[in-house]
mmCIF file of C-alpha atoms and ligand atoms in Angstrom:
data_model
loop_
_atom_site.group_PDB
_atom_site.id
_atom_site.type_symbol
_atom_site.label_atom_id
_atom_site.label_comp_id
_atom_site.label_asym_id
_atom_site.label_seq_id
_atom_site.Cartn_x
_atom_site.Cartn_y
_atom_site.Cartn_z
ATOM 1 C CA UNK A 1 -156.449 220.205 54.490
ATOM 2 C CA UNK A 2 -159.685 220.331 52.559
ATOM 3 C CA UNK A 3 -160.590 223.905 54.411
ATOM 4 C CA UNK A 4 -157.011 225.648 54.206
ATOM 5 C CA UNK A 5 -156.748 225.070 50.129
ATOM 6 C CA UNK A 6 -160.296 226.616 50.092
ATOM 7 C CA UNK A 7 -158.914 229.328 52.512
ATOM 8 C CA UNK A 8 -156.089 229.728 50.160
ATOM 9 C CA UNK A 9 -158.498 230.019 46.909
ATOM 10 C CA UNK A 10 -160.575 232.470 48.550
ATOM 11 C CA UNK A 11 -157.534 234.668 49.809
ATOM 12 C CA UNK A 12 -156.290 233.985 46.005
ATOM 13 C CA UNK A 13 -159.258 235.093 44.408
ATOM 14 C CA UNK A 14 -159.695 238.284 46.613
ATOM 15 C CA UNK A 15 -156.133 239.357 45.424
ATOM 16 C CA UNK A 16 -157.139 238.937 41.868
ATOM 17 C CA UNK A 17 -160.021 240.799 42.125
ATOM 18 C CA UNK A 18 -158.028 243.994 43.641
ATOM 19 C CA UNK A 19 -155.276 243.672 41.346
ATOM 20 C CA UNK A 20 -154.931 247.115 39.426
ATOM 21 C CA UNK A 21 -152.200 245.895 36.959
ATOM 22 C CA UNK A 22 -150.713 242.703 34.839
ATOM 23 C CA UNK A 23 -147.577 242.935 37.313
ATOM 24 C CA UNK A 24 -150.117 242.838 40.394
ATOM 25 C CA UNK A 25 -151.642 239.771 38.504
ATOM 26 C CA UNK A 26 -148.176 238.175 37.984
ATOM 27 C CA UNK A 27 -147.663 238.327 41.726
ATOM 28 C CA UNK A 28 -150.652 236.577 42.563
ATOM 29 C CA UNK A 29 -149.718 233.453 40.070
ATOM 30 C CA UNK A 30 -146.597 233.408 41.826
ATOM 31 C CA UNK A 31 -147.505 233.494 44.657
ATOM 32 C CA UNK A 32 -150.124 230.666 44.795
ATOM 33 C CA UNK A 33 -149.635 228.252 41.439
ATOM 34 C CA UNK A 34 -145.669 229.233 41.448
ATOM 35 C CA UNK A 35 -143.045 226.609 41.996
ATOM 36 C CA UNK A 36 -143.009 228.168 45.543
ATOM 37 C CA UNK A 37 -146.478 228.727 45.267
ATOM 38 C CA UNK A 38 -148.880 228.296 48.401
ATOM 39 C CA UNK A 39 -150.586 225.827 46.372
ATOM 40 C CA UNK A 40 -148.043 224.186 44.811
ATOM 41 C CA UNK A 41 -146.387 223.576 48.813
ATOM 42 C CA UNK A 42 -149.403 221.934 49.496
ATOM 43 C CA UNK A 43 -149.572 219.653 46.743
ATOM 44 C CA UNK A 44 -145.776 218.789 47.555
ATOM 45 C CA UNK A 45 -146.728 217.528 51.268
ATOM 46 C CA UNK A 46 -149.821 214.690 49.610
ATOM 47 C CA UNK A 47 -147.036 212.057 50.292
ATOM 48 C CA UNK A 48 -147.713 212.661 53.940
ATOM 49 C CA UNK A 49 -151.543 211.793 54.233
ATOM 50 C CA UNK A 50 -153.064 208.450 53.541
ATOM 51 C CA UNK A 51 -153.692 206.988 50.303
ATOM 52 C CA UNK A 52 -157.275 207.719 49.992
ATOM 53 C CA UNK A 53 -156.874 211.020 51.649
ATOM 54 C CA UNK A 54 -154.191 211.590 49.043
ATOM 55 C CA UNK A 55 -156.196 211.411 46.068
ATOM 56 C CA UNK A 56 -159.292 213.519 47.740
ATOM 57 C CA UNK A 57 -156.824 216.393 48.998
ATOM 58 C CA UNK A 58 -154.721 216.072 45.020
ATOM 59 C CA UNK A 59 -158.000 216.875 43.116
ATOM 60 C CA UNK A 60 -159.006 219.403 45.411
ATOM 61 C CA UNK A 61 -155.357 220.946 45.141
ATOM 62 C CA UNK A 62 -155.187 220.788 41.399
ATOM 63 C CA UNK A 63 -158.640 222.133 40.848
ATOM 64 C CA UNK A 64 -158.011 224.769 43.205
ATOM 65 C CA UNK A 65 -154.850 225.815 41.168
ATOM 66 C CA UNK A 66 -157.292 225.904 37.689
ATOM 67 C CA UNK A 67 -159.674 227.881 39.573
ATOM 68 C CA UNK A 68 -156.659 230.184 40.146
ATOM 69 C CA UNK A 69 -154.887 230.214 37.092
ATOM 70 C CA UNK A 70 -158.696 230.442 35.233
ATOM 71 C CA UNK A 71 -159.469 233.822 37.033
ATOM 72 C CA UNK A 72 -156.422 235.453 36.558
ATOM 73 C CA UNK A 73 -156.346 234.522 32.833
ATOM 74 C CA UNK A 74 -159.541 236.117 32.414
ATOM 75 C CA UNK A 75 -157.787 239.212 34.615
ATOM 76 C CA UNK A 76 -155.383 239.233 31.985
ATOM 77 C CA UNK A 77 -157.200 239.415 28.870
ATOM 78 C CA UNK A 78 -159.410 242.302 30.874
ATOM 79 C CA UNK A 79 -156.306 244.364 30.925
ATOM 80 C CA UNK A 80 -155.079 243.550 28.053
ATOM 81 C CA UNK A 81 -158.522 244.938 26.554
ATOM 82 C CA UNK A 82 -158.395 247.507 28.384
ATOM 83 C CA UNK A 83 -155.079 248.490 26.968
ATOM 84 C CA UNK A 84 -156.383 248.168 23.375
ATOM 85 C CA UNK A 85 -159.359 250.267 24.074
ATOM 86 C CA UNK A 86 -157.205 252.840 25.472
ATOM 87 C CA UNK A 87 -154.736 253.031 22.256
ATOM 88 C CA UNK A 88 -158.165 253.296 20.052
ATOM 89 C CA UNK A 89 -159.372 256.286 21.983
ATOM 90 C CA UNK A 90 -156.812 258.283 21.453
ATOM 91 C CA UNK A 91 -157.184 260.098 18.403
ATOM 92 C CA UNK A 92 -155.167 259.672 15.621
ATOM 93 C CA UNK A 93 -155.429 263.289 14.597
ATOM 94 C CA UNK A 94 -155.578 266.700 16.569
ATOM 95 C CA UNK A 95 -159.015 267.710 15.705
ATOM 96 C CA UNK A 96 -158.063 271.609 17.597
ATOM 97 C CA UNK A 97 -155.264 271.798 14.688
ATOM 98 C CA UNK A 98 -155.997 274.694 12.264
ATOM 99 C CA UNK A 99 -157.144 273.630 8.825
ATOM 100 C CA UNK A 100 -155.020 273.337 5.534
ATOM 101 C CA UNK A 101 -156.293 277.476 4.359
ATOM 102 C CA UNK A 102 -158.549 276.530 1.313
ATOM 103 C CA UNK A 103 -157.151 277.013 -2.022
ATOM 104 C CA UNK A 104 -153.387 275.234 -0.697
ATOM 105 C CA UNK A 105 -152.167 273.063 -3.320
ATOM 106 C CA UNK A 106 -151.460 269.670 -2.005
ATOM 107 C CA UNK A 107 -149.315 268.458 -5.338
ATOM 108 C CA UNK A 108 -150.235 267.228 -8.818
ATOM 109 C CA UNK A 109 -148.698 265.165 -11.031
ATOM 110 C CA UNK A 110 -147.026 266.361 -14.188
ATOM 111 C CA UNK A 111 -148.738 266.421 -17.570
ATOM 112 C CA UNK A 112 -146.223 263.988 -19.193
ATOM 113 C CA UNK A 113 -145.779 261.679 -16.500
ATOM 114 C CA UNK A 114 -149.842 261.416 -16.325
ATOM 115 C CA UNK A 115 -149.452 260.724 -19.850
ATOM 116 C CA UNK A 116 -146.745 258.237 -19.383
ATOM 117 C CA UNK A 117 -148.077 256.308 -16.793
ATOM 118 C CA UNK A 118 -151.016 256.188 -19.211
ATOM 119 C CA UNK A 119 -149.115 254.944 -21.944
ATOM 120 C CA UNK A 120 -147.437 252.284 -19.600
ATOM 121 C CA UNK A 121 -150.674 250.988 -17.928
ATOM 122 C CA UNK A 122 -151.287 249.997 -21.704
ATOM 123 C CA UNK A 123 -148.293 248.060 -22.308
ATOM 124 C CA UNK A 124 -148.014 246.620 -18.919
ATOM 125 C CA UNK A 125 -151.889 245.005 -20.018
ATOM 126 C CA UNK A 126 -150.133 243.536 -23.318
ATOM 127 C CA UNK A 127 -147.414 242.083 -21.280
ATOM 128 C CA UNK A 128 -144.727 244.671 -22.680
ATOM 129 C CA UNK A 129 -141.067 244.953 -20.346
ATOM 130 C CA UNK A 130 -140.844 249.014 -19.280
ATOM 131 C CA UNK A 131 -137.533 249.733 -19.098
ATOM 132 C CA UNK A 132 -135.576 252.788 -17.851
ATOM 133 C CA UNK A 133 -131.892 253.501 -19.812
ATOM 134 C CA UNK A 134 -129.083 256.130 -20.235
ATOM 135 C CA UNK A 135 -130.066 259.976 -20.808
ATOM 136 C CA UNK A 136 -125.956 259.966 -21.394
ATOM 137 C CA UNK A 137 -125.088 257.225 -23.992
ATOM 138 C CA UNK A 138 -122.024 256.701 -26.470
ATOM 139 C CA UNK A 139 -122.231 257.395 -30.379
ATOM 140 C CA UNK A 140 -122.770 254.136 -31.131
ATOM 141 C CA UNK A 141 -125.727 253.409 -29.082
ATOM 142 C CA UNK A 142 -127.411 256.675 -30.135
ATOM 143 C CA UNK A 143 -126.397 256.409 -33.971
ATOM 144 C CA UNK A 144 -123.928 254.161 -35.169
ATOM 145 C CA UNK A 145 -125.527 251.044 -34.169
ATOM 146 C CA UNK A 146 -128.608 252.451 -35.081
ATOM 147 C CA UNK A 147 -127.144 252.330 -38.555
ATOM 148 C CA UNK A 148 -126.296 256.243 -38.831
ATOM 149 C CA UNK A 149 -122.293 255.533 -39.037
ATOM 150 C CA UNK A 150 -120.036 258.716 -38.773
ATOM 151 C CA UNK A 151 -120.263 261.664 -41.419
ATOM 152 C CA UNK A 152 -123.941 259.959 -42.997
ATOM 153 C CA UNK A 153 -126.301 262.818 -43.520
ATOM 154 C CA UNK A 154 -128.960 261.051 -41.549
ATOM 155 C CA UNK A 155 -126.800 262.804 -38.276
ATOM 156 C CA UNK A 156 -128.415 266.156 -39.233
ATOM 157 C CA UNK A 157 -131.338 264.747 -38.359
ATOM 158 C CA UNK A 158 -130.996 265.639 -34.630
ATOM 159 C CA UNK A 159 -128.757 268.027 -33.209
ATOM 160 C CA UNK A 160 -126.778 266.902 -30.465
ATOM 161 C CA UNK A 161 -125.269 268.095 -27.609
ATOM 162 C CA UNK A 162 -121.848 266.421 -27.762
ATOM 163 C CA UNK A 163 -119.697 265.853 -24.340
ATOM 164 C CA UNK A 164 -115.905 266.336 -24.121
ATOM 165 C CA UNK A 165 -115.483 262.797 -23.710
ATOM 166 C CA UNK A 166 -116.801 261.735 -26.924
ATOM 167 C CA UNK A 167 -120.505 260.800 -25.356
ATOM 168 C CA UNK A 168 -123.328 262.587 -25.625
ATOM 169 C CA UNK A 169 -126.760 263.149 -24.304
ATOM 170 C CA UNK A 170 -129.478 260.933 -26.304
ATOM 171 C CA UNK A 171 -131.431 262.839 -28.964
ATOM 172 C CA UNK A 172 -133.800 260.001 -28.778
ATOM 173 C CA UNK A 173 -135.126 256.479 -26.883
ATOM 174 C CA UNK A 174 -133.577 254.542 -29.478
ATOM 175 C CA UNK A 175 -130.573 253.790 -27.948
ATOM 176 C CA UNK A 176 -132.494 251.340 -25.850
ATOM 177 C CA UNK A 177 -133.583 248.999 -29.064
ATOM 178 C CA UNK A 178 -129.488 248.097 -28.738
ATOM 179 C CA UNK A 179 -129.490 247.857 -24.744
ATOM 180 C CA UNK A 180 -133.007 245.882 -24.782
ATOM 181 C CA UNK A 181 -131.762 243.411 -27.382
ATOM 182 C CA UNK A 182 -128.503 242.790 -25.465
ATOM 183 C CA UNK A 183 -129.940 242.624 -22.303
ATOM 184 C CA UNK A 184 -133.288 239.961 -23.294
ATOM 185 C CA UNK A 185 -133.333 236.930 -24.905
ATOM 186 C CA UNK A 186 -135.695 237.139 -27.689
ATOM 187 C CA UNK A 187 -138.572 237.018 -28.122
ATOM 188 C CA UNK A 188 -139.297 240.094 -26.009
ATOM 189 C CA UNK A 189 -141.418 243.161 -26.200
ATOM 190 C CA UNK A 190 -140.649 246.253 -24.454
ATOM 191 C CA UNK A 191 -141.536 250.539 -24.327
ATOM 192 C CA UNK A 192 -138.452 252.582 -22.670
ATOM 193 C CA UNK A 193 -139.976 256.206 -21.665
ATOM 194 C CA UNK A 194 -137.476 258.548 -20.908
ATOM 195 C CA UNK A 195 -136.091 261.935 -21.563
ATOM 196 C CA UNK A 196 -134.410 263.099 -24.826
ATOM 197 C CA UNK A 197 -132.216 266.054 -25.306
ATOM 198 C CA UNK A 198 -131.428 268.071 -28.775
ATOM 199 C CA UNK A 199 -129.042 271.541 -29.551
ATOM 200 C CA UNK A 200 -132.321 273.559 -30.261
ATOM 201 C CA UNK A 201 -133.622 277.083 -30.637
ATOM 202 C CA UNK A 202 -136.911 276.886 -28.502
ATOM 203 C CA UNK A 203 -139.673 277.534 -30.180
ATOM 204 C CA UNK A 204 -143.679 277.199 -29.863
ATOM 205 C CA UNK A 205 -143.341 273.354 -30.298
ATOM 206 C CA UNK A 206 -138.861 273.030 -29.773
ATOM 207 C CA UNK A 207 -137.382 272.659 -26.382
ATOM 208 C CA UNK A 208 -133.941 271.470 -25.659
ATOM 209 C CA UNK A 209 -135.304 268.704 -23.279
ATOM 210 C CA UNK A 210 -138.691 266.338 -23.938
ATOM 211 C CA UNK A 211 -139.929 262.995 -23.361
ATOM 212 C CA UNK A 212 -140.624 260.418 -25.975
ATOM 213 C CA UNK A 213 -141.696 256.314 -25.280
ATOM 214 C CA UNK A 214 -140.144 254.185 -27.626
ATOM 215 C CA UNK A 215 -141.225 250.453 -28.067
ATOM 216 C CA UNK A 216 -140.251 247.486 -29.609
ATOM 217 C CA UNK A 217 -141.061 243.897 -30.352
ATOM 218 C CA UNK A 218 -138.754 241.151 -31.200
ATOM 219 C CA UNK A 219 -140.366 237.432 -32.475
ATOM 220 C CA UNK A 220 -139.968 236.360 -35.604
ATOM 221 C CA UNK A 221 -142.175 236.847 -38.805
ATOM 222 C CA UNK A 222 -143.360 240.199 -37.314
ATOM 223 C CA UNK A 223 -145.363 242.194 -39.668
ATOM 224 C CA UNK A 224 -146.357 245.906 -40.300
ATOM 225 C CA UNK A 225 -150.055 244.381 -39.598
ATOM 226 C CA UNK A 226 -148.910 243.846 -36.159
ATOM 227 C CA UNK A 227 -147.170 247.180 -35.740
ATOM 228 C CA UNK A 228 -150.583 248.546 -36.758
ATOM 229 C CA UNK A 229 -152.808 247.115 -34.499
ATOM 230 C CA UNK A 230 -150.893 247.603 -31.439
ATOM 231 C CA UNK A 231 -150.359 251.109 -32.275
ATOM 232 C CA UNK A 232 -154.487 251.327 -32.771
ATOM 233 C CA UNK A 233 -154.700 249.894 -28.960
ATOM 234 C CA UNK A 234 -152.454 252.257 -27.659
ATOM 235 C CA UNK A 235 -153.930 255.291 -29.549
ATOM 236 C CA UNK A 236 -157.634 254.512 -29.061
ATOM 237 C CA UNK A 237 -157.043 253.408 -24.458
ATOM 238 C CA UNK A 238 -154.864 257.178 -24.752
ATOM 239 C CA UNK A 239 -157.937 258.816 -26.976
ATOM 240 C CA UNK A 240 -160.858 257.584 -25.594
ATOM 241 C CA UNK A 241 -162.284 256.807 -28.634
ATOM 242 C CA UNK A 242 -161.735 255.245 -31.775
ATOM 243 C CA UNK A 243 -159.208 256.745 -33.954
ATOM 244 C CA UNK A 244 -158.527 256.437 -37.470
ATOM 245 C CA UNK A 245 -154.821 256.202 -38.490
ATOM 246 C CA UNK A 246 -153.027 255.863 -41.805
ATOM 247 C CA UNK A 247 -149.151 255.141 -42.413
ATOM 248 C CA UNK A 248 -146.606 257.265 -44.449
ATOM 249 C CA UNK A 249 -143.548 256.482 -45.805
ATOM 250 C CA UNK A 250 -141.083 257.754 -43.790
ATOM 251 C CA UNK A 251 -136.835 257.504 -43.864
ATOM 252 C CA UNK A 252 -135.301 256.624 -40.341
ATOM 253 C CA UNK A 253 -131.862 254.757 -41.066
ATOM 254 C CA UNK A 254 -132.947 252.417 -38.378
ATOM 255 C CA UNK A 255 -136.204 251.143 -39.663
ATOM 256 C CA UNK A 256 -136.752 249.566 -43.454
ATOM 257 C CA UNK A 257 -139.772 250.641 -44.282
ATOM 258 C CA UNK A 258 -140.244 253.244 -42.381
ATOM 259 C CA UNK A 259 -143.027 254.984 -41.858
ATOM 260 C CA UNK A 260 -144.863 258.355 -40.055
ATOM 261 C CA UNK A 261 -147.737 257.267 -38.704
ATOM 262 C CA UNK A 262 -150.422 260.012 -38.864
ATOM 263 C CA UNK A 263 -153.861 260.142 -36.784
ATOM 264 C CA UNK A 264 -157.249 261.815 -38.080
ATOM 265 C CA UNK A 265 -157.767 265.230 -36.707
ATOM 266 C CA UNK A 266 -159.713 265.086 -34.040
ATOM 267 C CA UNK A 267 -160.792 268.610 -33.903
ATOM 268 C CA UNK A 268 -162.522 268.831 -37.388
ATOM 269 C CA UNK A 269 -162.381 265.045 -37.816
ATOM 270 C CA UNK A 270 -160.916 265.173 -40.634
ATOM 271 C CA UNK A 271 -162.590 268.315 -43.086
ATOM 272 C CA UNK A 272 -159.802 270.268 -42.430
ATOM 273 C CA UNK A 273 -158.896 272.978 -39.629
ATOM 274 C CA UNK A 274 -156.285 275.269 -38.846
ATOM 275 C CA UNK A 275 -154.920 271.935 -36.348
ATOM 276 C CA UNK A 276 -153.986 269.809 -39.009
ATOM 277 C CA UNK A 277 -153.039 272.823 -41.408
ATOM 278 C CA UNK A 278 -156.215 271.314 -43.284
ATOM 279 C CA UNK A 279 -155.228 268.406 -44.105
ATOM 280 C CA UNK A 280 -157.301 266.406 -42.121
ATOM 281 C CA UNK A 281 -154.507 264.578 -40.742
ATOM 282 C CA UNK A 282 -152.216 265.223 -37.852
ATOM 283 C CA UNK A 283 -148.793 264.217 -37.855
ATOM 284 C CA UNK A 284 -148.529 261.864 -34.918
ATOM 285 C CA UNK A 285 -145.095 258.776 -34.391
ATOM 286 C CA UNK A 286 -142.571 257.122 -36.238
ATOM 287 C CA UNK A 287 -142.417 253.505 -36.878
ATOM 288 C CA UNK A 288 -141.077 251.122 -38.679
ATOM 289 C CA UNK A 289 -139.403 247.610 -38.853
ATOM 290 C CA UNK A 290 -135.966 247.492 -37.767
ATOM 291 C CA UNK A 291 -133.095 247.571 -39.724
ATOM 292 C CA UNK A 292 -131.325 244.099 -40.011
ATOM 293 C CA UNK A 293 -128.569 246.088 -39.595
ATOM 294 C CA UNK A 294 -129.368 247.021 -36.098
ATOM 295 C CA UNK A 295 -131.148 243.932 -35.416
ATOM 296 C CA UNK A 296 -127.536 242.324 -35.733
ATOM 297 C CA UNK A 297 -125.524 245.508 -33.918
ATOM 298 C CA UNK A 298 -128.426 244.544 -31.227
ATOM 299 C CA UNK A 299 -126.612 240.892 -31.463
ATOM 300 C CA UNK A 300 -129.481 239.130 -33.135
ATOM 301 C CA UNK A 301 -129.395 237.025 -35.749
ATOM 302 C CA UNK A 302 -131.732 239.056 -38.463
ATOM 303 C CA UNK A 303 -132.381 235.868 -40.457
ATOM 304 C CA UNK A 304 -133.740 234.204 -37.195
ATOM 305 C CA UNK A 305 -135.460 237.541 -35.783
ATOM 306 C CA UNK A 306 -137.297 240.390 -36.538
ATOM 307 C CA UNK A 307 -138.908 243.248 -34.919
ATOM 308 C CA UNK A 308 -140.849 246.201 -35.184
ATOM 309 C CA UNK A 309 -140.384 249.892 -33.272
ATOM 310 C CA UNK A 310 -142.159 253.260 -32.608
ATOM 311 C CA UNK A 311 -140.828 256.784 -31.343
ATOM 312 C CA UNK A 312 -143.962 258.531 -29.496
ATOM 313 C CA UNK A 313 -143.351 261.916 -28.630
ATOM 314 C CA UNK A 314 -144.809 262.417 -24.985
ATOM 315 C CA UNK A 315 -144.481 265.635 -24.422
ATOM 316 C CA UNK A 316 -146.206 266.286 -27.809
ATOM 317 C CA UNK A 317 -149.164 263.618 -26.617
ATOM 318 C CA UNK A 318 -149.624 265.634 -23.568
ATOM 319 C CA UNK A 319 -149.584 268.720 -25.195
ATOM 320 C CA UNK A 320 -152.308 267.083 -27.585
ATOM 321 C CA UNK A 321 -154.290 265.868 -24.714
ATOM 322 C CA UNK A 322 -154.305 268.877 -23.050
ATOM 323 C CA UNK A 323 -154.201 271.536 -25.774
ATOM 324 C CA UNK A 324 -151.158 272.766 -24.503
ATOM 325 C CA UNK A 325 -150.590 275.546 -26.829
ATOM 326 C CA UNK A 326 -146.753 276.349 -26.261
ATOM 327 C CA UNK A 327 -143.498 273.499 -24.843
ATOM 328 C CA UNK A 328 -142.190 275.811 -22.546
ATOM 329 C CA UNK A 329 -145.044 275.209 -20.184
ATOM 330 C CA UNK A 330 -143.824 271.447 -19.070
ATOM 331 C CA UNK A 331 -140.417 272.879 -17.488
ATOM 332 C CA UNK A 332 -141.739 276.767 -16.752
ATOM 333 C CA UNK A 333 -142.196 275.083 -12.886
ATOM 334 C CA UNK A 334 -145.147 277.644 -13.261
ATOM 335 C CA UNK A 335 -147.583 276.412 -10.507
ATOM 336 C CA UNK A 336 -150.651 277.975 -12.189
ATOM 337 C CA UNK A 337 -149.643 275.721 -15.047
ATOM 338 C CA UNK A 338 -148.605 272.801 -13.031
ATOM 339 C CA UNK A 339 -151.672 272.453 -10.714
ATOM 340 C CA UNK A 340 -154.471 272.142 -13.032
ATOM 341 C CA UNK A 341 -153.295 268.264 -13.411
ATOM 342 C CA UNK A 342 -154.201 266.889 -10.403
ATOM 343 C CA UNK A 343 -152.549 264.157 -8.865
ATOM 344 C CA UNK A 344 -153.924 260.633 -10.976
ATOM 345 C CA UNK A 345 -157.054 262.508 -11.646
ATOM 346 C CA UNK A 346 -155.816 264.375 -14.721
ATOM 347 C CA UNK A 347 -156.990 263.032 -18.281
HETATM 348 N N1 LIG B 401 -135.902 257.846 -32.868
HETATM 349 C C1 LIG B 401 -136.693 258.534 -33.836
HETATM 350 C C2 LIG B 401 -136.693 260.027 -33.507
HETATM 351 O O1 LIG B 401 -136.580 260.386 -32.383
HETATM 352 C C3 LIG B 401 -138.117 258.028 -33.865
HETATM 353 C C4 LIG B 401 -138.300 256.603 -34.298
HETATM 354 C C5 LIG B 401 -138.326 255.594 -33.386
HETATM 355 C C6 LIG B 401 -138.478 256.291 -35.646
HETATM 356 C C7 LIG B 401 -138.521 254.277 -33.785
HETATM 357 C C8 LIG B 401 -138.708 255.022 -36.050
HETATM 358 C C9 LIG B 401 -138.721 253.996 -35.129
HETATM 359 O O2 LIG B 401 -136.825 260.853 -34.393
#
């Protein structure tokens, strides 16, 4: 008995050794450790033999079929090496492929959305909501609940492009002080970049389509000195330096007081140049704290809550940034324009 298991482990072992594939390998389990196994046959016939022969003959059996079942394991994992080491090899590129011809543009991102996602890195940091709302809105998102009812003068303020229907597009990000108060529980805080259209002859610094970030904070007991200092934060991370900043009254039906909030030249820093039409100062966003009026078209309780809110001219920021001397650029789709921002590396 003793001699034909290790007849069958050496006949076991030889086929392991020649076996070329996993399927080969397969076989060879089945064939000895199966349920039909060689092995496994033997084992079945121990009742036969004498007690003490029994036991010798069962341990010889079983270790014969971990001998077995050992080698081809370690088969196995060979191949299945193997198999890895075959998948690295092959390269992952064509190194034979021509090269991109030098000077190909591979993309870039535009100046305002570089500018944006600057702006939003800031506000995400402060734990602001961004928000994304309608470039199509209703009158009274876009002015009446904003406090600009029907026939006020304050409508002349923007020209509008007005839709059969009664809609129109937004002249400004304003709109989404309503949305953002109706959709949030207070208190919340909030920016809502986006694009803004207005009936305009194009000029130098007028295009009929721009981008502006407004933002907004709603607590209670908000102050102007808060307004201020998160306007410094955003100004000096978009700068790169400190900035000096002073407030001017301003008249936006939606904010009481309002204010323009104007920035130190940064060209002449502040002696006067033709930038700031010597004055030292450059005109720079509108801000304010809101209206109690639209705090309660925003269906807030102004007695309970206030807020603050700023209107930041992106496009204008970029073309700060960059010294981007005419608007047209940002929708030309001129490449020599477009691919001297490079994609996230822009500042
Ligand atoms: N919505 C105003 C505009 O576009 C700007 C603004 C926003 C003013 C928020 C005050 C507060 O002209």
């Amino acid at each position: 008995m003793i001699e034909e298991i290790k007849k069958l482990v050496e006949e076991a072992m030889e086929l392991i050794e020649k076996a070329q594939s996993l399927d080969e390998l397969a076989a060879v389990d089945l064939e000895y450790s199966g349920k039909k196994g060689k092995l496994t046959a033997l084992l079945k016939t121990l009742g036969l033999l004498a007690p003490d022969e029994r036991k010798i003959v069962g341990q010889a059996c079983n270790n014969a079929k971990n001998t077995v079942s050992e080698s081809i394991d370690k088969k196995r994992s060979y191949f299945n090496d193997q198999a890895i080491a075959r998948e690295l090899d092959v390269p992952s590129f064509d190194p034979t492929l021509p090269s991109i011809p030098p000077g190909t543009t591979t993309g870039s991102y535009h100046p305002v959305s570089v500018v944006q996602a600057s702006v939003e890195r800031v506000f995400e940091q402060m734990g602001f909501k961004i928000l994304d709302y309608y470039e199509a809105e209703s009158d009274w998102f876009n002015f009446e609940g904003l406090n600009i009812p029907k026939d006020h003068p304050a409508r002349d303020m923007q020209d509008t492009f007005w839709m059969k229907s009664g809609n129109l597009l937004r002249t400004h990000t304003s709109p989404g002080q309503l949305r953002s108060m109706k959709e949030f529980e207070p208190p919340f805080r909030a920016i809502f970049p986006g694009r803004v259209f207005r009936y305009e002859r194009t000029d130098a610094s007028h295009e009929h389509t721009f981008h502006q970030v407004e933002g907004i904070m709603i607590d209670k007991n908000l102050s102007v000195s808060n307004l201020i200092a998160i306007m410094k934060i955003l100004l000096e991370a978009i700068f790169e330096r400190e900035v000096t900043i002073r407030l001017r009254p301003g008249y936006f039906p939606f904010v009481e007081p309002g204010f323009e909030l104007d920035i130190q030249c940064m060209t002449c820093g502040g002696g006067g140049c033709p930038v700031c039409k010597h004055s030292g100062w450059v005109e720079l966003l509108p801000c304010g704290l809101i209206h109690p009026n639209v705090i309660r078209a925003g269906g807030l309780d102004p007695t309970q809550w206030n807020g603050w809110a700023f209107g930041l001219g992106l496009t204008r920021l970029a073309m700060m940034k960059y010294k981007i001397n005419h608007i047209t650029h940002f929708m030309s789709g001129d490449l020599r324009f477009l691919s001297q921002f490079k994609a996230g590396g822009a500042k």
